Amino acid sequence: VYNLTSDSWSIKNLSAPRTALVATSLENLVFFAGGFSDQNSSSLVDIYNISSNSWSTASLTVARFGFVAVSIQNLALFAGGH
C-alpha cells in the first residue's frame, strides 16, 4: 500500500494467495475479488478499509478468474470471467 502523505510503502496480505484476481475501489474501500487459487477458481473477496486500516471478506455469487471490475457511483461491479 502506498501512502501519498508519508511517501512510503507498506505490505498488506490478502486472506488467501491468488492469481488472476481483480481489484477496484469505492470511497474508502478496496476490493480484491476472485482469482485462481490451489488449481480452482475463487469466490473470495478481500475488502480493505483504508480509513480503519482493517480487512473483511465477502464472497462472489460464483467463483471466477480472468474477469473485470469497475466502480461507478456507489457500486462495485464484477463481470465476465471463467
XYZ file of C-alpha atoms in Angstrom, residues 9-80:
72
model
C 5.076 1.751 1.164
C 3.712 -0.943 3.491
C 2.797 -4.580 2.916
C -0.735 -5.872 3.432
C -1.676 -9.535 2.998
C -4.829 -10.896 1.423
C -6.644 -13.652 3.319
C -5.521 -16.226 0.705
C -2.934 -16.129 -2.082
C -4.466 -15.888 -5.568
C -3.530 -15.077 -9.143
C -5.712 -13.555 -11.888
C -7.800 -11.616 -9.358
C -9.289 -8.173 -9.998
C -9.365 -5.022 -7.894
C -11.463 -1.886 -7.699
C -12.045 0.847 -5.134
C -15.132 2.597 -3.837
C -14.806 5.536 -1.449
C -12.565 4.244 1.401
C -12.826 0.555 0.419
C -10.610 -1.500 -1.905
C -11.974 -4.804 -3.224
C -9.709 -7.706 -4.307
C -12.006 -10.307 -5.845
C -11.898 -13.829 -7.226
C -8.858 -15.206 -8.916
C -7.231 -18.579 -9.138
C -6.056 -20.423 -6.004
C -4.945 -24.016 -5.459
C -5.949 -25.058 -9.002
C -9.505 -23.702 -8.556
C -11.445 -20.530 -9.255
C -12.045 -18.441 -6.141
C -15.171 -16.622 -4.981
C -13.300 -14.827 -2.186
C -13.438 -11.033 -1.929
C -10.964 -9.323 0.405
C -12.089 -5.815 1.355
C -9.545 -3.344 2.731
C -10.902 -0.325 4.605
C -8.393 2.478 4.176
C -9.914 4.629 6.958
C -9.784 1.960 9.677
C -6.784 0.027 8.270
C -8.817 -3.180 8.591
C -9.842 -6.153 6.441
C -13.106 -8.009 5.947
C -14.170 -10.695 3.488
C -17.184 -11.455 1.328
C -17.978 -13.877 -1.486
C -18.852 -13.514 -5.148
C -22.009 -15.393 -6.126
C -19.890 -17.524 -8.486
C -16.193 -18.395 -8.258
C -14.293 -16.826 -11.181
C -10.969 -15.647 -12.553
C -9.969 -13.579 -15.564
C -12.870 -11.140 -15.208
C -13.196 -7.365 -14.852
C -14.058 -4.994 -12.026
C -15.241 -1.393 -12.204
C -16.721 1.100 -9.749
C -19.356 3.665 -10.622
C -21.257 5.929 -8.229
C -21.866 3.731 -5.148
C -21.463 0.338 -6.876
C -18.535 -2.045 -7.333
C -19.316 -4.253 -10.349
C -17.688 -7.573 -11.321
C -18.413 -9.213 -14.696
C -17.296 -11.946 -17.063
